[in-house]
PDB file of C-alpha atoms in Angstrom:
ATOM      1  CA  MET A  21       0.139   0.002   0.238  1.00 47.00           C
ATOM      2  CA  ASN A  22       1.764   3.228  -1.165  1.00 51.00           C
ATOM      3  CA  SER A  23       0.199   6.833  -0.972  1.00 50.00           C
ATOM      4  CA  MET A  24       1.062   9.597  -3.907  1.00 48.00           C
ATOM      5  CA  ASN A  25       2.232  13.072  -2.559  1.00 49.00           C
ATOM      6  CA  ASP A  26       1.491  16.270  -3.966  1.00 49.00           C
ATOM      7  CA  THR A  27       4.492  15.869  -6.428  1.00 50.00           C
ATOM      8  CA  GLY A  28       3.765  12.340  -7.947  1.00 49.00           C
ATOM      9  CA  PHE A  29       6.062  10.596  -6.167  1.00 50.00           C
ATOM     10  CA  VAL A  30       5.883   7.532  -4.448  1.00 47.00           C
ATOM     11  CA  ALA A  31       5.918   7.695  -0.540  1.00 49.00           C
ATOM     12  CA  GLY A  32       6.199   4.542   0.636  1.00 48.00           C
ATOM     13  CA  PRO A  33       4.185   2.202   2.333  1.00 50.00           C
ATOM     14  CA  ALA A  34       1.743   2.540   4.672  1.00 51.00           C
ATOM     15  CA  SER A  35       3.084   4.651   8.105  1.00 51.00           C
ATOM     16  CA  GLY A  36       1.306   1.819  10.349  1.00 55.00           C
ATOM     17  CA  GLN A  37       2.969  -0.896   7.864  1.00 61.00           C
ATOM     18  CA  THR A  38       6.479   0.976   8.070  1.00 65.00           C
ATOM     19  CA  SER A  39       6.317   1.581  12.273  1.00 79.00           C
ATOM     20  CA  HIS A  40       5.709  -1.681  12.820  1.00 76.00           C
ATOM     21  CA  THR A  41       8.097  -3.394  11.072  1.00 85.00           C
ATOM     22  CA  HIS A  42      10.646  -0.653  12.294  1.00 87.00           C
ATOM     23  CA  ARG A  43       9.885  -1.779  15.723  1.00 88.00           C
ATOM     24  CA  LEU A  44      10.060  -5.423  14.950  1.00 90.00           C
ATOM     25  CA  ARG A  45      13.212  -5.170  13.078  1.00 92.00           C
ATOM     26  CA  GLY A  46      14.788  -2.451  15.860  1.00 93.00           C
ATOM     27  CA  LEU A  47      13.927  -5.289  18.822  1.00 96.00           C
ATOM     28  CA  ALA A  48      15.946  -8.322  16.262  1.00 95.00           C
ATOM     29  CA  GLY A  49      18.323  -5.866  16.025  1.00 96.00           C
ATOM     30  CA  THR A  50      19.154  -5.450  20.322  1.00 97.00           C
ATOM     31  CA  GLY A  51      18.493  -8.650  20.815  1.00 98.00           C
ATOM     32  CA  PHE A  52      21.131 -10.351  18.212  1.00 98.00           C
ATOM     33  CA  ILE A  53      23.951  -7.470  19.828  1.00 98.00           C
ATOM     34  CA  ALA A  54      22.126  -8.071  23.061  1.00 98.00           C
ATOM     35  CA  THR A  55      22.757 -11.986  22.449  1.00 98.00           C
ATOM     36  CA  LEU A  56      26.692 -11.189  21.007  1.00 98.00           C
ATOM     37  CA  ALA A  57      27.381  -9.656  24.706  1.00 98.00           C
ATOM     38  CA  ALA A  58      25.663 -12.305  26.733  1.00 98.00           C
ATOM     39  CA  MET A  59      27.508 -15.138  24.371  1.00 98.00           C
ATOM     40  CA  VAL A  60      30.504 -12.738  25.564  1.00 98.00           C
ATOM     41  CA  ALA A  61      30.175 -12.515  29.212  1.00 98.00           C
ATOM     42  CA  THR A  62      29.159 -15.474  29.559  1.00 98.00           C
ATOM     43  CA  THR A  63      31.822 -17.746  28.011  1.00 98.00           C
ATOM     44  CA  LEU A  64      34.444 -15.073  30.222  1.00 98.00           C
ATOM     45  CA  ALA A  65      32.741 -15.738  33.446  1.00 98.00           C
ATOM     46  CA  ALA A  66      32.794 -18.885  32.190  1.00 98.00           C
ATOM     47  CA  ALA A  67      36.872 -18.987  32.027  1.00 98.00           C
ATOM     48  CA  LEU A  68      37.657 -17.171  35.251  1.00 98.00           C
ATOM     49  CA  ALA A  69      35.802 -19.718  36.743  1.00 98.00           C
ATOM     50  CA  GLN A  70      38.090 -22.372  35.162  1.00 97.00           C
ATOM     51  CA  ALA A  71      40.840 -20.433  36.225  1.00 98.00           C
ATOM     52  CA  VAL A  72      39.954 -20.800  40.042  1.00 98.00           C
ATOM     53  CA  GLY A  73      39.568 -24.159  39.917  1.00 97.00           C
ATOM     54  CA  VAL A  74      35.370 -25.061  38.564  1.00 97.00           C
ATOM     55  CA  ASP A  75      36.425 -27.916  36.631  1.00 94.00           C
ATOM     56  CA  PHE A  76      32.928 -28.736  34.780  1.00 96.00           C
ATOM     57  CA  GLU A  77      32.332 -31.423  34.838  1.00 94.00           C
ATOM     58  CA  VAL A  78      28.793 -33.232  35.368  1.00 89.00           C
ATOM     59  CA  PRO A  79      28.903 -37.186  36.684  1.00 87.00           C
ATOM     60  CA  ASP A  80      26.950 -38.590  34.135  1.00 74.00           C
ATOM     61  CA  GLY A  81      28.845 -39.104  31.189  1.00 75.00           C
ATOM     62  CA  GLY A  82      31.687 -37.427  33.109  1.00 79.00           C
ATOM     63  CA  GLU A  83      32.354 -34.964  29.982  1.00 89.00           C
ATOM     64  CA  THR A  84      33.387 -31.681  30.878  1.00 94.00           C
ATOM     65  CA  ILE A  85      31.401 -28.655  29.537  1.00 95.00           C
ATOM     66  CA  PRO A  86      34.029 -26.585  27.123  1.00 96.00           C
ATOM     67  CA  LEU A  87      34.207 -22.992  27.376  1.00 96.00           C
ATOM     68  CA  SER A  88      32.488 -22.835  23.369  1.00 97.00           C
ATOM     69  CA  GLY A  89      29.346 -24.846  25.301  1.00 97.00           C
ATOM     70  CA  PHE A  90      28.748 -21.976  26.649  1.00 98.00           C
ATOM     71  CA  ALA A  91      28.893 -19.462  23.937  1.00 98.00           C
ATOM     72  CA  VAL A  92      26.417 -22.145  21.960  1.00 98.00           C
ATOM     73  CA  VAL A  93      23.733 -22.404  24.490  1.00 98.00           C
ATOM     74  CA  THR A  94      23.439 -18.909  25.599  1.00 98.00           C
ATOM     75  CA  GLY A  95      23.272 -17.746  22.039  1.00 98.00           C
ATOM     76  CA  PHE A  96      19.779 -20.048  20.863  1.00 98.00           C
ATOM     77  CA  PHE A  97      18.371 -19.436  24.231  1.00 98.00           C
ATOM     78  CA  SER A  98      19.537 -15.256  23.918  1.00 98.00           C
ATOM     79  CA  VAL A  99      17.820 -15.948  20.370  1.00 98.00           C
ATOM     80  CA  VAL A 100      15.141 -18.009  21.546  1.00 98.00           C
ATOM     81  CA  GLY A 101      14.529 -14.498  23.716  1.00 98.00           C
ATOM     82  CA  ILE A 102      14.334 -12.773  21.070  1.00 98.00           C
ATOM     83  CA  VAL A 103      11.616 -14.896  19.333  1.00 97.00           C
ATOM     84  CA  ILE A 104       9.492 -14.704  22.545  1.00 98.00           C
ATOM     85  CA  ALA A 105      10.161 -10.929  22.426  1.00 97.00           C
ATOM     86  CA  VAL A 106       9.914 -10.437  18.877  1.00 96.00           C
ATOM     87  CA  ALA A 107       5.981 -12.653  19.740  1.00 96.00           C
ATOM     88  CA  LEU A 108       4.962 -10.468  22.312  1.00 96.00           C
ATOM     89  CA  LEU A 109       5.928  -8.098  20.647  1.00 95.00           C
ATOM     90  CA  ARG A 110       3.276  -8.065  17.353  1.00 92.00           C
ATOM     91  CA  TRP A 111       0.472 -10.227  19.297  1.00 94.00           C
ATOM     92  CA  SER A 112       0.564  -8.904  23.165  1.00 94.00           C
ATOM     93  CA  ALA A 113      -0.925  -5.593  24.310  1.00 93.00           C
ATOM     94  CA  ARG A 114       2.139  -4.997  27.236  1.00 96.00           C
ATOM     95  CA  PRO A 115       4.634  -7.077  25.239  1.00 96.00           C
ATOM     96  CA  ALA A 116       7.579  -5.687  28.191  1.00 97.00           C
ATOM     97  CA  GLU A 117       6.065  -6.754  31.458  1.00 97.00           C
ATOM     98  CA  ARG A 118       4.661  -9.783  30.282  1.00 98.00           C
ATOM     99  CA  PHE A 119       8.116 -10.530  28.107  1.00 98.00           C
ATOM    100  CA  VAL A 120       9.854  -9.750  31.417  1.00 98.00           C
ATOM    101  CA  TRP A 121       7.508 -12.326  34.017  1.00 98.00           C
ATOM    102  CA  THR A 122       7.919 -15.130  31.212  1.00 98.00           C
ATOM    103  CA  ALA A 123      11.616 -14.703  30.818  1.00 98.00           C
ATOM    104  CA  VAL A 124      11.720 -14.366  35.124  1.00 98.00           C
ATOM    105  CA  SER A 125      10.095 -17.987  34.689  1.00 98.00           C
ATOM    106  CA  LEU A 126      11.694 -19.297  32.497  1.00 98.00           C
ATOM    107  CA  THR A 127      15.459 -18.266  33.913  1.00 98.00           C
ATOM    108  CA  ALA A 128      14.253 -19.805  37.145  1.00 98.00           C
ATOM    109  CA  ILE A 129      13.257 -23.281  35.425  1.00 98.00           C
ATOM    110  CA  SER A 130      16.767 -22.925  33.932  1.00 97.00           C
ATOM    111  CA  LEU A 131      17.873 -23.115  37.718  1.00 98.00           C
ATOM    112  CA  VAL A 132      16.532 -27.314  38.062  1.00 98.00           C
ATOM    113  CA  PRO A 133      18.665 -29.238  35.940  1.00 95.00           C
ATOM    114  CA  PRO A 134      22.059 -27.907  37.710  1.00 95.00           C
ATOM    115  CA  LEU A 135      20.824 -28.436  40.669  1.00 96.00           C
ATOM    116  CA  LEU A 136      19.938 -32.100  39.903  1.00 94.00           C
ATOM    117  CA  SER A 137      23.218 -33.011  37.242  1.00 90.00           C
ATOM    118  CA  GLY A 138      24.892 -34.259  40.812  1.00 92.00           C
ATOM    119  CA  ALA A 139      27.907 -32.295  39.797  1.00 94.00           C
ATOM    120  CA  ASN A 140      30.492 -31.083  42.919  1.00 95.00           C
ATOM    121  CA  THR A 141      29.252 -27.534  44.960  1.00 96.00           C
ATOM    122  CA  ALA A 142      31.850 -25.642  42.507  1.00 97.00           C
ATOM    123  CA  THR A 143      30.492 -26.945  39.118  1.00 97.00           C
ATOM    124  CA  THR A 144      26.708 -26.673  40.353  1.00 97.00           C
ATOM    125  CA  THR A 145      27.418 -23.289  41.858  1.00 98.00           C
ATOM    126  CA  ALA A 146      29.010 -21.901  38.875  1.00 98.00           C
ATOM    127  CA  LEU A 147      26.269 -23.103  36.521  1.00 98.00           C
ATOM    128  CA  LEU A 148      23.684 -21.374  38.250  1.00 98.00           C
ATOM    129  CA  GLY A 149      26.274 -18.226  38.444  1.00 98.00           C
ATOM    130  CA  LEU A 150      26.383 -18.782  34.549  1.00 98.00           C
ATOM    131  CA  HIS A 151      22.186 -19.065  33.680  1.00 98.00           C
ATOM    132  CA  LEU A 152      21.971 -15.240  35.123  1.00 98.00           C
ATOM    133  CA  VAL A 153      24.304 -13.957  33.302  1.00 98.00           C
ATOM    134  CA  PRO A 154      22.783 -13.535  30.357  1.00 98.00           C
ATOM    135  CA  ALA A 155      20.082 -12.958  32.276  1.00 98.00           C
ATOM    136  CA  THR A 156      21.171 -10.204  33.371  1.00 98.00           C
ATOM    137  CA  VAL A 157      21.771  -8.896  30.212  1.00 98.00           C
ATOM    138  CA  MET A 158      19.205  -9.919  27.829  1.00 98.00           C
ATOM    139  CA  ILE A 159      16.532  -9.512  30.131  1.00 98.00           C
ATOM    140  CA  PRO A 160      16.897  -6.050  30.944  1.00 98.00           C
ATOM    141  CA  THR A 161      18.168  -5.452  27.001  1.00 98.00           C
ATOM    142  CA  LEU A 162      14.734  -6.721  25.673  1.00 98.00           C
ATOM    143  CA  ALA A 163      12.396  -5.208  28.200  1.00 97.00           C
ATOM    144  CA  ARG A 164      13.250  -1.334  27.314  1.00 97.00           C
ATOM    145  CA  SER A 165      12.970  -2.246  23.981  1.00 95.00           C
ATOM    146  CA  LEU A 166      10.032  -3.442  23.451  1.00 95.00           C
ATOM    147  CA  ARG A 167       8.691  -0.327  26.211  1.00 92.00           C
ATOM    148  CA  THR A 168      10.667   1.569  23.626  1.00 72.00           C
ATOM    149  CA  ARG A 169       9.064  -0.031  21.031  1.00 49.00           C
ATOM    150  CA  THR A 170       5.263   0.474  22.399  1.00 46.00           C
ATOM    151  CA  ASP A 171       5.200   3.824  23.289  1.00 48.00           C
TER     152      ASP A 171
END
């Protein structure tokens, strides 16, 4: 749907459609930048934990979680958070509020597996902390973006 101004030039899509598309793209762009920041912060925190002696060995299978694994998992679940934020922006009357409740609830649920893993206390504590690192980056960033995009 294009509109034409007095000079006969096409002005582009109707402003409502452009505004909505701009809001979604802005949210996605902000989310992907926050995802990169969360991946870096989580990987650095895991490296710091390893440097002070945390082995990240999980008894089921006896394997050690590599640093790259923290980055990959953080990136994946951060993108899931962006998808949830975009869906709420599209279909919710109060996307920021609903996003915060959803994200905090999912973060709380994500704390259960480290507690059940059977890993030693240092690894369990580090894993719990490492779940909170990306949450402290992603949740406020996306919530703020949802608020500014809907005003």
